[in-house]
Amino acid sequence: MRKLAHYFIPYLLPLVLLLGLVYGQTWTTLALPNYMATIIDNGVVARSTRVIYHTGLLMILVALLGGVFMVCVSYVATRIATSYTKRIREAVFTKVERFSLVEFNSFSSASLITRSTNDVQQIQQVLVMLLRLAFLGPFMAVGAIIKAYHLAPSMTWIMAVAIASLLLVVISLFTIVLPRFQKVQKLVDRLNLVTREFLTGIRVIRAFDRQKLEEDKFNDVNKDLRTINTFVNRLLAAMQPSMMLIMNGVSVLIVWVGAHEVSSGRLQIGGMLAFVQYAAYGIMAFLLISIIFVFAPRAMVSAERIGKVLDTKPAVADPLVSNKSITSERGIVSFKDVTFTYAGADRPVLEHVTFQALPGETTAFVGSTGSGKSTLINLIPRFYDVSEGQVLIDGVDVRDMTQADLHRKIGYVPQKAVLFSGTIGSNITYGAPNATPFELEHSASVAQATEFINLLDSKMESPISQGGINISGGQKQRLSIARALAYKPEIYIFDDSFSALDFATDAKLRKALEKETVDKTVLIVAQRISTIMHADNTIVIDNGRIVGQGRHDELLKTCKIYQEIAHSQLSEKELDASVGTFETQGSGAAI
């Protein structure tokens, strides 16, 4: 909440201007009943045409001035609110950009989207209302009470009764509504989550004919949201009639009491009518304030949710000063006794992992599902930080490097290929926007993407939908690989990035990569033995521990788990042929 207040500091000067405009609007509004009383008492009753015309002209001018003040108040209030929420939206987006996977696991994607859009919108709507009405309400209430007291001190108790009744209604509504607004925002999160899950999993849902199940899940959340919203809106709907009942009752009471005052000569007719208007202004002022108090709880809930995002400190943070490499070589990746445990987990995912990957070599990781291969790879670009031990690049702990410096060294191809809306060319040059057309074509060629790109009418300018939904899984993987190649890093990380490729394309791609990465460090996570068979060093991981390390032919002799994986994928003839290839080639192959 403090951070949200901090973002409002630049708007303090416009806020002072707004206060002045609100004061002007209040003064012009409260001046009109006095002019009306003068026209009735000194003009109509006294039959003075001059008073009627003179006071009437002043009344018109003041009303026009009040209209100008009202327009200016609306403009300035809206400008402040929209500019402020724009800054908040930018701050939330920037903060989320810095989040590590730890924070993304803590806040769901659906919740972060809701906080960045719906919650910010709630704050904007209430802030506009607050700036336009909350300042006007107190000015109007105090001014109306003072004016009414000067006209008829003996009748001001009527306004006190009305205001007390209004406060009772507002406090009761506030107490009931606040907890419901908190539930509403949580249900909006849940609704977004269910909708997002349905849209991203539509193919699986249809394949298993589970549309009815998903409809029921959606309807359950939708009904809960409708129930609470209906309850809240019914309460808010009951507020206006209650306020109008109080206001009309006060008007009747003022006329009743005022008639006796007029008959006794203590009050004139114009003064009584002006008192009625001042009473109406006073009640309306408290009505405006009450509206703020009714809608403010939802904005408070939204502000609290946004504040939690802004107050969250990323688990992965940059050091104050980025350390430089202590070695002349580039691309050396070292793990020293690394242990990693996910937040809230009972046991480590990785335990005492130690190895080194060198430039010009390919280091492969293989193991059963859930063994920790992808987790290990995610520690290098600092998607997570190690729990114990060190991950070093060129002799420097990655925690002592800024993430920008670290990521400039790494070309990362994720397990699930991610593409952005745009064109094929813009996706390949995503990390290298200044790449030349030749470099673009070359990266696509090495990644074996040229073949399908050339079949498209617009070639490199062919559009890519959000998430790459208009191309196949294998095409997405090849474009992701081309994106990493165009980046020209020192270290290439392929996290099971060949799984959607057929064997022929896989073989051609590995052969092309061998030439392209001859002096680079290459780390590959793979499920297929054929993909990593020619790696210079294959690390076998089981239950978070390294249980074998060496070349393919060595592991077939020394590592039981590697033998089981190899025999489950390759026939004896293929295994014998692969060992024979190694004996012929020696240690020359890279990928």
mmCIF file of N, CA, C and O in Angstrom, residues 138-185:
data_model
loop_
_atom_site.group_PDB
_atom_site.id
_atom_site.type_symbol
_atom_site.label_atom_id
_atom_site.label_comp_id
_atom_site.label_asym_id
_atom_site.label_seq_id
_atom_site.Cartn_x
_atom_site.Cartn_y
_atom_site.Cartn_z
ATOM 1 N N PRO A 138 -17.154 16.845 1.417
ATOM 2 C CA PRO A 138 -16.885 17.576 2.664
ATOM 3 C C PRO A 138 -17.071 19.086 2.515
ATOM 4 O O PRO A 138 -17.654 19.739 3.396
ATOM 5 N N PHE A 139 -16.561 19.659 1.398
ATOM 6 C CA PHE A 139 -16.749 21.103 1.177
ATOM 7 C C PHE A 139 -18.234 21.455 1.159
ATOM 8 O O PHE A 139 -18.678 22.434 1.782
ATOM 9 N N MET A 140 -18.982 20.653 0.399
ATOM 10 C CA MET A 140 -20.406 20.923 0.245
ATOM 11 C C MET A 140 -21.145 20.734 1.575
ATOM 12 O O MET A 140 -22.015 21.543 1.936
ATOM 13 N N ALA A 141 -20.800 19.693 2.314
ATOM 14 C CA ALA A 141 -21.485 19.405 3.577
ATOM 15 C C ALA A 141 -21.242 20.528 4.589
ATOM 16 O O ALA A 141 -22.192 21.055 5.194
ATOM 17 N N VAL A 142 -19.980 20.889 4.765
ATOM 18 C CA VAL A 142 -19.641 21.939 5.737
ATOM 19 C C VAL A 142 -20.267 23.274 5.317
ATOM 20 O O VAL A 142 -20.873 23.990 6.136
ATOM 21 N N GLY A 143 -20.117 23.614 4.026
ATOM 22 C CA GLY A 143 -20.677 24.876 3.532
ATOM 23 C C GLY A 143 -22.175 24.928 3.682
ATOM 24 O O GLY A 143 -22.743 25.964 4.084
ATOM 25 N N ALA A 144 -22.863 23.818 3.357
ATOM 26 C CA ALA A 144 -24.329 23.783 3.442
ATOM 27 C C ALA A 144 -24.798 23.922 4.884
ATOM 28 O O ALA A 144 -25.783 24.629 5.166
ATOM 29 N N ILE A 145 -24.110 23.265 5.811
ATOM 30 C CA ILE A 145 -24.494 23.348 7.231
ATOM 31 C C ILE A 145 -24.320 24.780 7.750
ATOM 32 O O ILE A 145 -25.183 25.313 8.468
ATOM 33 N N ILE A 146 -23.181 25.401 7.377
ATOM 34 C CA ILE A 146 -22.930 26.780 7.822
ATOM 35 C C ILE A 146 -23.994 27.731 7.264
ATOM 36 O O ILE A 146 -24.554 28.576 7.982
ATOM 37 N N LYS A 147 -24.270 27.582 5.954
ATOM 38 C CA LYS A 147 -25.268 28.449 5.318
ATOM 39 C C LYS A 147 -26.657 28.241 5.950
ATOM 40 O O LYS A 147 -27.389 29.208 6.219
ATOM 41 N N ALA A 148 -27.009 26.970 6.197
ATOM 42 C CA ALA A 148 -28.314 26.668 6.783
ATOM 43 C C ALA A 148 -28.412 27.215 8.202
ATOM 44 O O ALA A 148 -29.463 27.738 8.617
ATOM 45 N N TYR A 149 -27.323 27.134 8.941
ATOM 46 C CA TYR A 149 -27.320 27.629 10.322
ATOM 47 C C TYR A 149 -27.537 29.143 10.356
ATOM 48 O O TYR A 149 -28.268 29.672 11.203
ATOM 49 N N HIS A 150 -26.912 29.853 9.417
ATOM 50 C CA HIS A 150 -27.078 31.306 9.370
ATOM 51 C C HIS A 150 -28.517 31.684 9.035
ATOM 52 O O HIS A 150 -29.028 32.723 9.505
ATOM 53 N N LEU A 151 -29.176 30.866 8.215
ATOM 54 C CA LEU A 151 -30.553 31.169 7.837
ATOM 55 C C LEU A 151 -31.529 30.890 8.979
ATOM 56 O O LEU A 151 -32.412 31.716 9.266
ATOM 57 N N ALA A 152 -31.394 29.687 9.602
ATOM 58 C CA ALA A 152 -32.352 29.288 10.651
ATOM 59 C C ALA A 152 -31.667 28.393 11.665
ATOM 60 O O ALA A 152 -31.707 27.160 11.542
ATOM 61 N N PRO A 153 -31.012 28.968 12.669
ATOM 62 C CA PRO A 153 -30.289 28.159 13.664
ATOM 63 C C PRO A 153 -31.194 27.147 14.369
ATOM 64 O O PRO A 153 -30.759 26.048 14.716
ATOM 65 N N SER A 154 -32.436 27.492 14.560
ATOM 66 C CA SER A 154 -33.343 26.611 15.310
ATOM 67 C C SER A 154 -33.739 25.362 14.531
ATOM 68 O O SER A 154 -34.305 24.421 15.100
ATOM 69 N N MET A 155 -33.450 25.317 13.215
ATOM 70 C CA MET A 155 -33.858 24.175 12.396
ATOM 71 C C MET A 155 -32.691 23.264 12.003
ATOM 72 O O MET A 155 -32.898 22.244 11.333
ATOM 73 N N THR A 156 -31.465 23.592 12.423
ATOM 74 C CA THR A 156 -30.298 22.792 11.996
ATOM 75 C C THR A 156 -30.300 21.387 12.600
ATOM 76 O O THR A 156 -29.614 20.487 12.092
ATOM 77 N N TRP A 157 -31.093 21.189 13.695
ATOM 78 C CA TRP A 157 -31.177 19.840 14.274
ATOM 79 C C TRP A 157 -31.752 18.843 13.268
ATOM 80 O O TRP A 157 -31.462 17.646 13.335
ATOM 81 N N ILE A 158 -32.556 19.337 12.333
ATOM 82 C CA ILE A 158 -33.151 18.451 11.321
ATOM 83 C C ILE A 158 -32.041 17.850 10.445
ATOM 84 O O ILE A 158 -32.057 16.649 10.132
ATOM 85 N N MET A 159 -31.071 18.693 10.082
ATOM 86 C CA MET A 159 -29.955 18.197 9.272
ATOM 87 C C MET A 159 -29.096 17.206 10.066
ATOM 88 O O MET A 159 -28.598 16.222 9.513
ATOM 89 N N ALA A 160 -28.936 17.447 11.358
ATOM 90 C CA ALA A 160 -28.164 16.529 12.204
ATOM 91 C C ALA A 160 -28.808 15.144 12.240
ATOM 92 O O ALA A 160 -28.128 14.109 12.148
ATOM 93 N N VAL A 161 -30.123 15.109 12.355
ATOM 94 C CA VAL A 161 -30.860 13.827 12.349
ATOM 95 C C VAL A 161 -30.687 13.116 11.018
ATOM 96 O O VAL A 161 -30.463 11.897 10.963
ATOM 97 N N ALA A 162 -30.777 13.885 9.922
ATOM 98 C CA ALA A 162 -30.638 13.292 8.587
ATOM 99 C C ALA A 162 -29.246 12.702 8.384
ATOM 100 O O ALA A 162 -29.093 11.580 7.878
ATOM 101 N N ILE A 163 -28.226 13.457 8.794
ATOM 102 C CA ILE A 163 -26.840 12.993 8.615
ATOM 103 C C ILE A 163 -26.568 11.754 9.464
ATOM 104 O O ILE A 163 -25.915 10.807 9.018
ATOM 105 N N ALA A 164 -27.080 11.733 10.694
ATOM 106 C CA ALA A 164 -26.901 10.553 11.553
ATOM 107 C C ALA A 164 -27.556 9.320 10.926
ATOM 108 O O ALA A 164 -26.995 8.208 10.965
ATOM 109 N N SER A 165 -28.734 9.510 10.340
ATOM 110 C CA SER A 165 -29.428 8.385 9.676
ATOM 111 C C SER A 165 -28.614 7.874 8.482
ATOM 112 O O SER A 165 -28.492 6.653 8.274
ATOM 113 N N LEU A 166 -28.069 8.828 7.719
ATOM 114 C CA LEU A 166 -27.239 8.447 6.569
ATOM 115 C C LEU A 166 -26.010 7.651 7.002
ATOM 116 O O LEU A 166 -25.659 6.633 6.405
ATOM 117 N N LEU A 167 -25.336 8.125 8.038
ATOM 118 C CA LEU A 167 -24.132 7.437 8.525
ATOM 119 C C LEU A 167 -24.457 6.022 8.988
ATOM 120 O O LEU A 167 -23.679 5.086 8.769
ATOM 121 N N LEU A 168 -25.596 5.849 9.632
ATOM 122 C CA LEU A 168 -26.010 4.518 10.091
ATOM 123 C C LEU A 168 -26.180 3.564 8.915
ATOM 124 O O LEU A 168 -25.716 2.417 8.945
ATOM 125 N N VAL A 169 -26.804 4.054 7.846
ATOM 126 C CA VAL A 169 -27.008 3.228 6.644
ATOM 127 C C VAL A 169 -25.672 2.877 5.998
ATOM 128 O O VAL A 169 -25.409 1.721 5.639
ATOM 129 N N VAL A 170 -24.790 3.872 5.864
ATOM 130 C CA VAL A 170 -23.505 3.669 5.185
ATOM 131 C C VAL A 170 -22.620 2.694 5.948
ATOM 132 O O VAL A 170 -22.021 1.784 5.371
ATOM 133 N N ILE A 171 -22.520 2.871 7.276
ATOM 134 C CA ILE A 171 -21.670 1.988 8.087
ATOM 135 C C ILE A 171 -22.173 0.551 8.025
ATOM 136 O O ILE A 171 -21.381 -0.404 7.931
ATOM 137 N N SER A 172 -23.489 0.392 8.058
ATOM 138 C CA SER A 172 -24.057 -0.967 7.959
ATOM 139 C C SER A 172 -23.699 -1.610 6.625
ATOM 140 O O SER A 172 -23.282 -2.779 6.570
ATOM 141 N N LEU A 173 -23.852 -0.853 5.533
ATOM 142 C CA LEU A 173 -23.512 -1.379 4.208
ATOM 143 C C LEU A 173 -22.026 -1.693 4.106
ATOM 144 O O LEU A 173 -21.631 -2.736 3.574
ATOM 145 N N PHE A 174 -21.187 -0.801 4.612
ATOM 146 C CA PHE A 174 -19.727 -0.985 4.558
ATOM 147 C C PHE A 174 -19.323 -2.281 5.252
ATOM 148 O O PHE A 174 -18.495 -3.048 4.750
ATOM 149 N N THR A 175 -19.902 -2.533 6.409
ATOM 150 C CA THR A 175 -19.568 -3.740 7.183
ATOM 151 C C THR A 175 -19.946 -5.010 6.438
ATOM 152 O O THR A 175 -19.228 -6.017 6.481
ATOM 153 N N ILE A 176 -21.057 -4.967 5.738
ATOM 154 C CA ILE A 176 -21.537 -6.174 5.033
ATOM 155 C C ILE A 176 -20.811 -6.371 3.706
ATOM 156 O O ILE A 176 -20.482 -7.497 3.322
ATOM 157 N N VAL A 177 -20.529 -5.266 3.001
ATOM 158 C CA VAL A 177 -20.027 -5.352 1.628
ATOM 159 C C VAL A 177 -18.548 -5.701 1.549
ATOM 160 O O VAL A 177 -18.123 -6.434 0.656
ATOM 161 N N LEU A 178 -17.716 -5.193 2.466
ATOM 162 C CA LEU A 178 -16.254 -5.360 2.364
ATOM 163 C C LEU A 178 -15.817 -6.815 2.217
ATOM 164 O O LEU A 178 -15.048 -7.144 1.301
ATOM 165 N N PRO A 179 -16.274 -7.745 3.076
ATOM 166 C CA PRO A 179 -15.842 -9.148 2.903
ATOM 167 C C PRO A 179 -16.270 -9.734 1.560
ATOM 168 O O PRO A 179 -15.559 -10.566 0.986
ATOM 169 N N ARG A 180 -17.413 -9.288 1.061
ATOM 170 C CA ARG A 180 -17.897 -9.814 -0.233
ATOM 171 C C ARG A 180 -17.005 -9.363 -1.376
ATOM 172 O O ARG A 180 -16.748 -10.118 -2.311
ATOM 173 N N PHE A 181 -16.512 -8.124 -1.330
ATOM 174 C CA PHE A 181 -15.634 -7.639 -2.385
ATOM 175 C C PHE A 181 -14.336 -8.445 -2.428
ATOM 176 O O PHE A 181 -13.782 -8.688 -3.497
ATOM 177 N N GLN A 182 -13.829 -8.849 -1.265
ATOM 178 C CA GLN A 182 -12.625 -9.676 -1.224
ATOM 179 C C GLN A 182 -12.880 -11.017 -1.914
ATOM 180 O O GLN A 182 -12.042 -11.513 -2.672
ATOM 181 N N LYS A 183 -14.062 -11.583 -1.665
ATOM 182 C CA LYS A 183 -14.417 -12.846 -2.317
ATOM 183 C C LYS A 183 -14.580 -12.667 -3.825
ATOM 184 O O LYS A 183 -14.217 -13.544 -4.611
ATOM 185 N N VAL A 184 -15.138 -11.520 -4.227
ATOM 186 C CA VAL A 184 -15.357 -11.263 -5.654
ATOM 187 C C VAL A 184 -14.047 -11.308 -6.413
ATOM 188 O O VAL A 184 -13.938 -11.957 -7.466
ATOM 189 N N GLN A 185 -13.005 -10.625 -5.900
ATOM 190 C CA GLN A 185 -11.725 -10.593 -6.612
ATOM 191 C C GLN A 185 -11.080 -11.973 -6.681
ATOM 192 O O GLN A 185 -10.466 -12.328 -7.684
#
